């Protein structure tokens, strides 16, 4: 490997990239160039160590990240070949020559690399091997399986609860039951194992729903998103031959965003790396490596069962377990190339208040930049007006600053309303990021249901969705009659509706419509192996009458739906262009099923972006407005009495801060309308943890001088450290009317003082508690501080 090849890397990146065999944990701070490290590592394995690309598996968090990594690798190799064979930079070559070089790289390198999300990669594995698997109840699937998205899964669970098990929907809310089933799968629990873990009445009922749910999935030859990872894990454990094949195939495994993995994903990686051995005992690292990249400080997806302790335990599981300064199995990427020094210092000071982390400091590579501005608004309307005025001022002052350079980040979706209202009033274009996904729109799900039924006619949910869409005279009673026959005969619905005699017997006057639908499905099933996905989609859209029906409606809504259907066809064409070796409908459906809302963000937005902090992960913007920093809102009410939850909320705030490249604005309000009532609001405890010398404010009281920083650790033990200038709480003479700040309950006002001396107690009405509840606290409570 020439020196020039790695000359773009800093020393830490280079150390990570040049690692060959064995385990390595890369702690990659925000904006530290982790994608570059992953890309160059793959290139280094191929070029320097002559690793066959098909022996490399790289796992990304989003499909968008996978695509970006492939493009970077392709460009990197194309640039090397341009320099070697033409002695010119790639950009200096004619367009057709550039295309030829990229095509050569695809055929020799990137085509054989396995790069994608856990779900996408596991889907590929299952297309090979799912027919060799059966679960604990003997359920089986075929390679033509459908992937049920979350709305499909919700609908199925609801049907089981209400129509099949006759349960009380209020006591067993389908959404919460579905969430419990998903959590069980992410922990690797079968219905029986879930019941053992939850032996109460509710646990037994959910276990029963879970078991019936799995029956229905198998009947439809369908799996859900959780199964995509759980089934390969179970398959590897029950079949040594298959596990050994994939262990031998993937000799070098790279995992991005390792802090966001869950237990099932960890089990999958461990099985692939060690071939079933205990991770801590595995020693056969000859021509084998596991290279994971992540940052515990950016772990914000616990609600999706992500477990950042998996990253924290890497050194124990795979590494040498030595201290940070001595270890050879960990590298820290701390140089930040995104944000100015002031922004990074703010982030560093904040996150140091967390205890569950691997110590690191983001080091600036850019100038100091401007101070963060903290605005204390009167209410949410004033807050929104402040944001729009700042955006308009900056946009007018900078000719190269368009609306796509701004982002407004908030804790909950409900906060967007005030900002949307004022953006509309001023005519500023905006986009809600993380809204309804393209593939969740009704017309798109309708067309995909046709396509899924063609690939997998056992998918009864898809058949039922479109058997009368558009309307072809198939009524509800006819559908019920067909379903009843299917259940009584114990055969799939498709076998009923594809049999002309059965249809004539059961469907009556609707027989013509049912047979016409079945003919469309059957015709295109026969074409699966001979024509491309785009030809099948085009045929279905025309022959089903779906497009004709939309055009006939003549409404603006129908026109929007028609344009979305056209965009779906464009998506099929794009898929075929990007996958020259697999233009099949099966391949396209897998690609569509695995699309994530995190992939919907455009590369170069031209509108102001509004999004939750969770949706902002992985993005960056020149100017960021971090709004609503109030106790009970951010951090949320649910986290106030849970130290671990407070730490995750603080990580979420850290993620928000580190999205900003040039300017950061923070805001909070004195009062805010919540649940129809206008309630007083108190500043977030996170504001007190940010250095005031780096922040400008619009009011002297915007950053109170006597706040506390606290973190409960080890049960009831509490550590309290007051900021510079604060006085210990028990040195103060408390009086009715005093405003105070408590580490757990937020800002409040003393309403009563009982007794005197060291044994006195205080009654305090806290702003940040629902219903303005009072708390009785001892006067010596060290977590209590006065606010001037």
PDB file of N, CA, C and O in Angstrom, residues 670-724:
ATOM      1  N   UNK A 670     -40.991  30.422  29.127  1.00  0.00           N
ATOM      2  CA  UNK A 670     -41.466  30.592  30.501  1.00  0.00           C
ATOM      3  C   UNK A 670     -42.747  29.806  30.752  1.00  0.00           C
ATOM      4  O   UNK A 670     -42.995  29.360  31.858  1.00  0.00           O
ATOM      5  N   UNK A 671     -43.570  29.686  29.705  1.00  0.00           N
ATOM      6  CA  UNK A 671     -44.801  28.905  29.820  1.00  0.00           C
ATOM      7  C   UNK A 671     -45.109  28.286  28.475  1.00  0.00           C
ATOM      8  O   UNK A 671     -44.658  28.740  27.437  1.00  0.00           O
ATOM      9  N   UNK A 672     -45.893  27.214  28.510  1.00  0.00           N
ATOM     10  CA  UNK A 672     -46.190  26.488  27.274  1.00  0.00           C
ATOM     11  C   UNK A 672     -47.555  25.838  27.411  1.00  0.00           C
ATOM     12  O   UNK A 672     -47.933  25.377  28.486  1.00  0.00           O
ATOM     13  N   UNK A 673     -48.297  25.813  26.319  1.00  0.00           N
ATOM     14  CA  UNK A 673     -49.609  25.169  26.341  1.00  0.00           C
ATOM     15  C   UNK A 673     -49.425  23.666  26.198  1.00  0.00           C
ATOM     16  O   UNK A 673     -48.910  23.177  25.196  1.00  0.00           O
ATOM     17  N   UNK A 674     -49.852  22.951  27.219  1.00  0.00           N
ATOM     18  CA  UNK A 674     -49.765  21.499  27.216  1.00  0.00           C
ATOM     19  C   UNK A 674     -51.141  20.920  27.532  1.00  0.00           C
ATOM     20  O   UNK A 674     -51.787  21.325  28.507  1.00  0.00           O
ATOM     21  N   UNK A 675     -51.591  19.965  26.697  1.00  0.00           N
ATOM     22  CA  UNK A 675     -52.875  19.308  26.915  1.00  0.00           C
ATOM     23  C   UNK A 675     -54.006  20.321  27.088  1.00  0.00           C
ATOM     24  O   UNK A 675     -54.904  20.147  27.911  1.00  0.00           O
ATOM     25  N   UNK A 676     -53.949  21.432  26.344  1.00  0.00           N
ATOM     26  CA  UNK A 676     -55.007  22.421  26.368  1.00  0.00           C
ATOM     27  C   UNK A 676     -54.860  23.483  27.431  1.00  0.00           C
ATOM     28  O   UNK A 676     -55.555  24.500  27.403  1.00  0.00           O
ATOM     29  N   UNK A 677     -53.966  23.277  28.385  1.00  0.00           N
ATOM     30  CA  UNK A 677     -53.777  24.246  29.466  1.00  0.00           C
ATOM     31  C   UNK A 677     -52.432  24.935  29.331  1.00  0.00           C
ATOM     32  O   UNK A 677     -51.448  24.326  28.925  1.00  0.00           O
ATOM     33  N   UNK A 678     -52.406  26.211  29.695  1.00  0.00           N
ATOM     34  CA  UNK A 678     -51.141  26.941  29.664  1.00  0.00           C
ATOM     35  C   UNK A 678     -50.473  26.768  31.019  1.00  0.00           C
ATOM     36  O   UNK A 678     -51.015  27.143  32.055  1.00  0.00           O
ATOM     37  N   UNK A 679     -49.296  26.156  31.018  1.00  0.00           N
ATOM     38  CA  UNK A 679     -48.586  25.817  32.244  1.00  0.00           C
ATOM     39  C   UNK A 679     -47.244  26.549  32.300  1.00  0.00           C
ATOM     40  O   UNK A 679     -46.587  26.729  31.275  1.00  0.00           O
ATOM     41  N   UNK A 680     -46.836  26.964  33.506  1.00  0.00           N
ATOM     42  CA  UNK A 680     -45.494  27.539  33.635  1.00  0.00           C
ATOM     43  C   UNK A 680     -44.441  26.481  33.336  1.00  0.00           C
ATOM     44  O   UNK A 680     -44.636  25.304  33.621  1.00  0.00           O
ATOM     45  N   UNK A 681     -43.342  26.899  32.738  1.00  0.00           N
ATOM     46  CA  UNK A 681     -42.278  25.972  32.369  1.00  0.00           C
ATOM     47  C   UNK A 681     -40.972  26.417  32.997  1.00  0.00           C
ATOM     48  O   UNK A 681     -40.723  27.614  33.164  1.00  0.00           O
ATOM     49  N   UNK A 682     -40.141  25.452  33.360  1.00  0.00           N
ATOM     50  CA  UNK A 682     -38.846  25.768  33.944  1.00  0.00           C
ATOM     51  C   UNK A 682     -37.732  25.267  33.036  1.00  0.00           C
ATOM     52  O   UNK A 682     -37.895  24.271  32.330  1.00  0.00           O
ATOM     53  N   UNK A 683     -36.594  25.980  33.023  1.00  0.00           N
ATOM     54  CA  UNK A 683     -35.500  25.604  32.126  1.00  0.00           C
ATOM     55  C   UNK A 683     -34.997  24.182  32.383  1.00  0.00           C
ATOM     56  O   UNK A 683     -34.999  23.699  33.523  1.00  0.00           O
ATOM     57  N   UNK A 684     -34.578  23.524  31.327  1.00  0.00           N
ATOM     58  CA  UNK A 684     -34.049  22.165  31.419  1.00  0.00           C
ATOM     59  C   UNK A 684     -32.785  22.126  32.273  1.00  0.00           C
ATOM     60  O   UNK A 684     -31.962  23.049  32.246  1.00  0.00           O
ATOM     61  N   UNK A 685     -32.627  21.046  33.009  1.00  0.00           N
ATOM     62  CA  UNK A 685     -31.409  20.892  33.808  1.00  0.00           C
ATOM     63  C   UNK A 685     -30.178  20.824  32.919  1.00  0.00           C
ATOM     64  O   UNK A 685     -29.066  21.114  33.357  1.00  0.00           O
ATOM     65  N   UNK A 686     -30.354  20.464  31.627  1.00  0.00           N
ATOM     66  CA  UNK A 686     -29.208  20.391  30.723  1.00  0.00           C
ATOM     67  C   UNK A 686     -28.590  21.768  30.480  1.00  0.00           C
ATOM     68  O   UNK A 686     -27.390  21.875  30.217  1.00  0.00           O
ATOM     69  N   UNK A 687     -29.408  22.822  30.565  1.00  0.00           N
ATOM     70  CA  UNK A 687     -28.873  24.166  30.358  1.00  0.00           C
ATOM     71  C   UNK A 687     -27.847  24.517  31.430  1.00  0.00           C
ATOM     72  O   UNK A 687     -26.871  25.222  31.164  1.00  0.00           O
ATOM     73  N   UNK A 688     -28.088  24.035  32.639  1.00  0.00           N
ATOM     74  CA  UNK A 688     -27.153  24.330  33.724  1.00  0.00           C
ATOM     75  C   UNK A 688     -25.824  23.611  33.562  1.00  0.00           C
ATOM     76  O   UNK A 688     -24.834  23.974  34.191  1.00  0.00           O
ATOM     77  N   UNK A 689     -25.826  22.577  32.709  1.00  0.00           N
ATOM     78  CA  UNK A 689     -24.614  21.789  32.504  1.00  0.00           C
ATOM     79  C   UNK A 689     -23.778  22.300  31.329  1.00  0.00           C
ATOM     80  O   UNK A 689     -22.741  21.722  31.012  1.00  0.00           O
ATOM     81  N   UNK A 690     -24.224  23.361  30.707  1.00  0.00           N
ATOM     82  CA  UNK A 690     -23.483  23.947  29.593  1.00  0.00           C
ATOM     83  C   UNK A 690     -22.734  25.190  30.078  1.00  0.00           C
ATOM     84  O   UNK A 690     -23.302  25.988  30.821  1.00  0.00           O
ATOM     85  N   UNK A 691     -21.479  25.353  29.701  1.00  0.00           N
ATOM     86  CA  UNK A 691     -20.689  26.482  30.185  1.00  0.00           C
ATOM     87  C   UNK A 691     -21.264  27.817  29.744  1.00  0.00           C
ATOM     88  O   UNK A 691     -21.423  28.073  28.543  1.00  0.00           O
ATOM     89  N   UNK A 692     -21.581  28.682  30.722  1.00  0.00           N
ATOM     90  CA  UNK A 692     -22.230  29.951  30.407  1.00  0.00           C
ATOM     91  C   UNK A 692     -21.335  30.905  29.639  1.00  0.00           C
ATOM     92  O   UNK A 692     -21.807  31.768  28.899  1.00  0.00           O
ATOM     93  N   UNK A 693     -20.022  30.732  29.775  1.00  0.00           N
ATOM     94  CA  UNK A 693     -19.120  31.638  29.061  1.00  0.00           C
ATOM     95  C   UNK A 693     -19.161  31.402  27.547  1.00  0.00           C
ATOM     96  O   UNK A 693     -18.693  32.234  26.772  1.00  0.00           O
ATOM     97  N   UNK A 694     -19.745  30.290  27.114  1.00  0.00           N
ATOM     98  CA  UNK A 694     -19.859  30.011  25.682  1.00  0.00           C
ATOM     99  C   UNK A 694     -21.220  30.383  25.122  1.00  0.00           C
ATOM    100  O   UNK A 694     -21.497  30.156  23.946  1.00  0.00           O
ATOM    101  N   UNK A 695     -22.082  30.960  25.979  1.00  0.00           N
ATOM    102  CA  UNK A 695     -23.456  31.223  25.550  1.00  0.00           C
ATOM    103  C   UNK A 695     -23.842  32.685  25.768  1.00  0.00           C
ATOM    104  O   UNK A 695     -23.573  33.243  26.824  1.00  0.00           O
ATOM    105  N   UNK A 696     -24.482  33.266  24.768  1.00  0.00           N
ATOM    106  CA  UNK A 696     -25.108  34.575  24.910  1.00  0.00           C
ATOM    107  C   UNK A 696     -26.596  34.347  25.157  1.00  0.00           C
ATOM    108  O   UNK A 696     -27.172  33.357  24.691  1.00  0.00           O
ATOM    109  N   UNK A 697     -27.220  35.270  25.897  1.00  0.00           N
ATOM    110  CA  UNK A 697     -28.631  35.114  26.198  1.00  0.00           C
ATOM    111  C   UNK A 697     -29.364  36.438  26.006  1.00  0.00           C
ATOM    112  O   UNK A 697     -28.748  37.500  25.930  1.00  0.00           O
ATOM    113  N   UNK A 698     -30.675  36.356  25.958  1.00  0.00           N
ATOM    114  CA  UNK A 698     -31.492  37.554  25.819  1.00  0.00           C
ATOM    115  C   UNK A 698     -31.954  38.093  27.168  1.00  0.00           C
ATOM    116  O   UNK A 698     -32.616  39.115  27.237  1.00  0.00           O
ATOM    117  N   UNK A 699     -31.616  37.382  28.241  1.00  0.00           N
ATOM    118  CA  UNK A 699     -32.029  37.815  29.573  1.00  0.00           C
ATOM    119  C   UNK A 699     -31.055  37.292  30.605  1.00  0.00           C
ATOM    120  O   UNK A 699     -30.527  36.192  30.477  1.00  0.00           O
ATOM    121  N   UNK A 700     -30.857  38.088  31.627  1.00  0.00           N
ATOM    122  CA  UNK A 700     -29.927  37.689  32.687  1.00  0.00           C
ATOM    123  C   UNK A 700     -30.423  36.469  33.433  1.00  0.00           C
ATOM    124  O   UNK A 700     -29.647  35.727  34.041  1.00  0.00           O
ATOM    125  N   UNK A 701     -31.723  36.242  33.418  1.00  0.00           N
ATOM    126  CA  UNK A 701     -32.275  35.096  34.152  1.00  0.00           C
ATOM    127  C   UNK A 701     -32.434  33.863  33.272  1.00  0.00           C
ATOM    128  O   UNK A 701     -32.988  32.869  33.690  1.00  0.00           O
ATOM    129  N   UNK A 702     -31.945  33.963  32.047  1.00  0.00           N
ATOM    130  CA  UNK A 702     -32.096  32.824  31.153  1.00  0.00           C
ATOM    131  C   UNK A 702     -31.303  31.621  31.637  1.00  0.00           C
ATOM    132  O   UNK A 702     -31.704  30.491  31.459  1.00  0.00           O
ATOM    133  N   UNK A 703     -30.170  31.876  32.270  1.00  0.00           N
ATOM    134  CA  UNK A 703     -29.353  30.787  32.804  1.00  0.00           C
ATOM    135  C   UNK A 703     -29.169  31.004  34.301  1.00  0.00           C
ATOM    136  O   UNK A 703     -28.253  31.687  34.725  1.00  0.00           O
ATOM    137  N   UNK A 704     -30.035  30.440  35.141  1.00  0.00           N
ATOM    138  CA  UNK A 704     -29.934  30.637  36.591  1.00  0.00           C
ATOM    139  C   UNK A 704     -28.563  30.239  37.118  1.00  0.00           C
ATOM    140  O   UNK A 704     -27.956  29.283  36.645  1.00  0.00           O
ATOM    141  N   UNK A 705     -28.102  30.973  38.108  1.00  0.00           N
ATOM    142  CA  UNK A 705     -26.745  30.755  38.612  1.00  0.00           C
ATOM    143  C   UNK A 705     -26.666  29.672  39.666  1.00  0.00           C
ATOM    144  O   UNK A 705     -25.592  29.221  40.006  1.00  0.00           O
ATOM    145  N   UNK A 706     -27.803  29.269  40.235  1.00  0.00           N
ATOM    146  CA  UNK A 706     -27.759  28.285  41.316  1.00  0.00           C
ATOM    147  C   UNK A 706     -28.572  27.051  40.954  1.00  0.00           C
ATOM    148  O   UNK A 706     -29.609  26.771  41.537  1.00  0.00           O
ATOM    149  N   UNK A 707     -28.081  26.375  39.931  1.00  0.00           N
ATOM    150  CA  UNK A 707     -28.692  25.123  39.536  1.00  0.00           C
ATOM    151  C   UNK A 707     -27.817  23.994  40.038  1.00  0.00           C
ATOM    152  O   UNK A 707     -26.673  24.178  40.408  1.00  0.00           O
ATOM    153  N   UNK A 708     -28.369  22.790  40.001  1.00  0.00           N
ATOM    154  CA  UNK A 708     -27.602  21.632  40.410  1.00  0.00           C
ATOM    155  C   UNK A 708     -27.429  20.678  39.241  1.00  0.00           C
ATOM    156  O   UNK A 708     -28.286  20.596  38.380  1.00  0.00           O
ATOM    157  N   UNK A 709     -26.321  19.999  39.225  1.00  0.00           N
ATOM    158  CA  UNK A 709     -26.129  18.896  38.301  1.00  0.00           C
ATOM    159  C   UNK A 709     -26.163  17.624  39.147  1.00  0.00           C
ATOM    160  O   UNK A 709     -25.432  17.518  40.121  1.00  0.00           O
ATOM    161  N   UNK A 710     -27.017  16.685  38.789  1.00  0.00           N
ATOM    162  CA  UNK A 710     -27.082  15.478  39.607  1.00  0.00           C
ATOM    163  C   UNK A 710     -27.245  14.246  38.750  1.00  0.00           C
ATOM    164  O   UNK A 710     -27.743  14.302  37.644  1.00  0.00           O
ATOM    165  N   UNK A 711     -26.821  13.131  39.283  1.00  0.00           N
ATOM    166  CA  UNK A 711     -26.999  11.861  38.608  1.00  0.00           C
ATOM    167  C   UNK A 711     -27.044  10.773  39.657  1.00  0.00           C
ATOM    168  O   UNK A 711     -26.117  10.610  40.442  1.00  0.00           O
ATOM    169  N   UNK A 712     -28.145  10.050  39.694  1.00  0.00           N
ATOM    170  CA  UNK A 712     -28.253   8.930  40.623  1.00  0.00           C
ATOM    171  C   UNK A 712     -27.496   7.752  40.046  1.00  0.00           C
ATOM    172  O   UNK A 712     -27.627   7.431  38.886  1.00  0.00           O
ATOM    173  N   UNK A 713     -26.723   7.110  40.858  1.00  0.00           N
ATOM    174  CA  UNK A 713     -25.942   5.968  40.403  1.00  0.00           C
ATOM    175  C   UNK A 713     -25.920   4.928  41.521  1.00  0.00           C
ATOM    176  O   UNK A 713     -25.764   5.243  42.677  1.00  0.00           O
ATOM    177  N   UNK A 714     -26.105   3.683  41.112  1.00  0.00           N
ATOM    178  CA  UNK A 714     -26.071   2.637  42.109  1.00  0.00           C
ATOM    179  C   UNK A 714     -27.254   2.691  43.056  1.00  0.00           C
ATOM    180  O   UNK A 714     -27.128   2.658  44.266  1.00  0.00           O
ATOM    181  N   UNK A 715     -28.464   2.788  42.488  1.00  0.00           N
ATOM    182  CA  UNK A 715     -29.660   2.795  43.324  1.00  0.00           C
ATOM    183  C   UNK A 715     -29.968   4.169  43.838  1.00  0.00           C
ATOM    184  O   UNK A 715     -30.188   5.099  43.100  1.00  0.00           O
ATOM    185  N   UNK A 716     -29.954   4.350  45.170  1.00  0.00           N
ATOM    186  CA  UNK A 716     -30.420   5.605  45.754  1.00  0.00           C
ATOM    187  C   UNK A 716     -29.306   6.612  45.981  1.00  0.00           C
ATOM    188  O   UNK A 716     -29.556   7.718  46.420  1.00  0.00           O
ATOM    189  N   UNK A 717     -28.065   6.232  45.691  1.00  0.00           N
ATOM    190  CA  UNK A 717     -26.985   7.181  45.904  1.00  0.00           C
ATOM    191  C   UNK A 717     -27.056   8.311  44.892  1.00  0.00           C
ATOM    192  O   UNK A 717     -27.263   8.095  43.720  1.00  0.00           O
ATOM    193  N   UNK A 718     -26.899   9.555  45.352  1.00  0.00           N
ATOM    194  CA  UNK A 718     -26.976  10.710  44.471  1.00  0.00           C
ATOM    195  C   UNK A 718     -25.727  11.557  44.605  1.00  0.00           C
ATOM    196  O   UNK A 718     -25.306  11.861  45.716  1.00  0.00           O
ATOM    197  N   UNK A 719     -25.162  11.923  43.445  1.00  0.00           N
ATOM    198  CA  UNK A 719     -24.006  12.817  43.432  1.00  0.00           C
ATOM    199  C   UNK A 719     -24.491  14.200  43.049  1.00  0.00           C
ATOM    200  O   UNK A 719     -25.175  14.383  42.061  1.00  0.00           O
ATOM    201  N   UNK A 720     -24.151  15.207  43.821  1.00  0.00           N
ATOM    202  CA  UNK A 720     -24.572  16.566  43.527  1.00  0.00           C
ATOM    203  C   UNK A 720     -23.359  17.471  43.429  1.00  0.00           C
ATOM    204  O   UNK A 720     -22.530  17.496  44.322  1.00  0.00           O
ATOM    205  N   UNK A 721     -23.290  18.206  42.337  1.00  0.00           N
ATOM    206  CA  UNK A 721     -22.184  19.145  42.160  1.00  0.00           C
ATOM    207  C   UNK A 721     -22.747  20.463  41.672  1.00  0.00           C
ATOM    208  O   UNK A 721     -23.219  20.555  40.551  1.00  0.00           O
ATOM    209  N   UNK A 722     -22.732  21.465  42.514  1.00  0.00           N
ATOM    210  CA  UNK A 722     -23.296  22.760  42.125  1.00  0.00           C
ATOM    211  C   UNK A 722     -22.312  23.513  41.244  1.00  0.00           C
ATOM    212  O   UNK A 722     -21.113  23.383  41.363  1.00  0.00           O
ATOM    213  N   UNK A 723     -22.819  24.316  40.298  1.00  0.00           N
ATOM    214  CA  UNK A 723     -21.943  25.122  39.453  1.00  0.00           C
ATOM    215  C   UNK A 723     -21.184  26.169  40.254  1.00  0.00           C
ATOM    216  O   UNK A 723     -21.524  26.460  41.407  1.00  0.00           O
ATOM    217  N   UNK A 724     -20.184  26.740  39.591  1.00  0.00           N
ATOM    218  CA  UNK A 724     -19.407  27.791  40.245  1.00  0.00           C
ATOM    219  C   UNK A 724     -20.337  28.911  40.705  1.00  0.00           C
ATOM    220  O   UNK A 724     -21.206  29.368  39.983  1.00  0.00           O
TER     221      UNK A 724
END
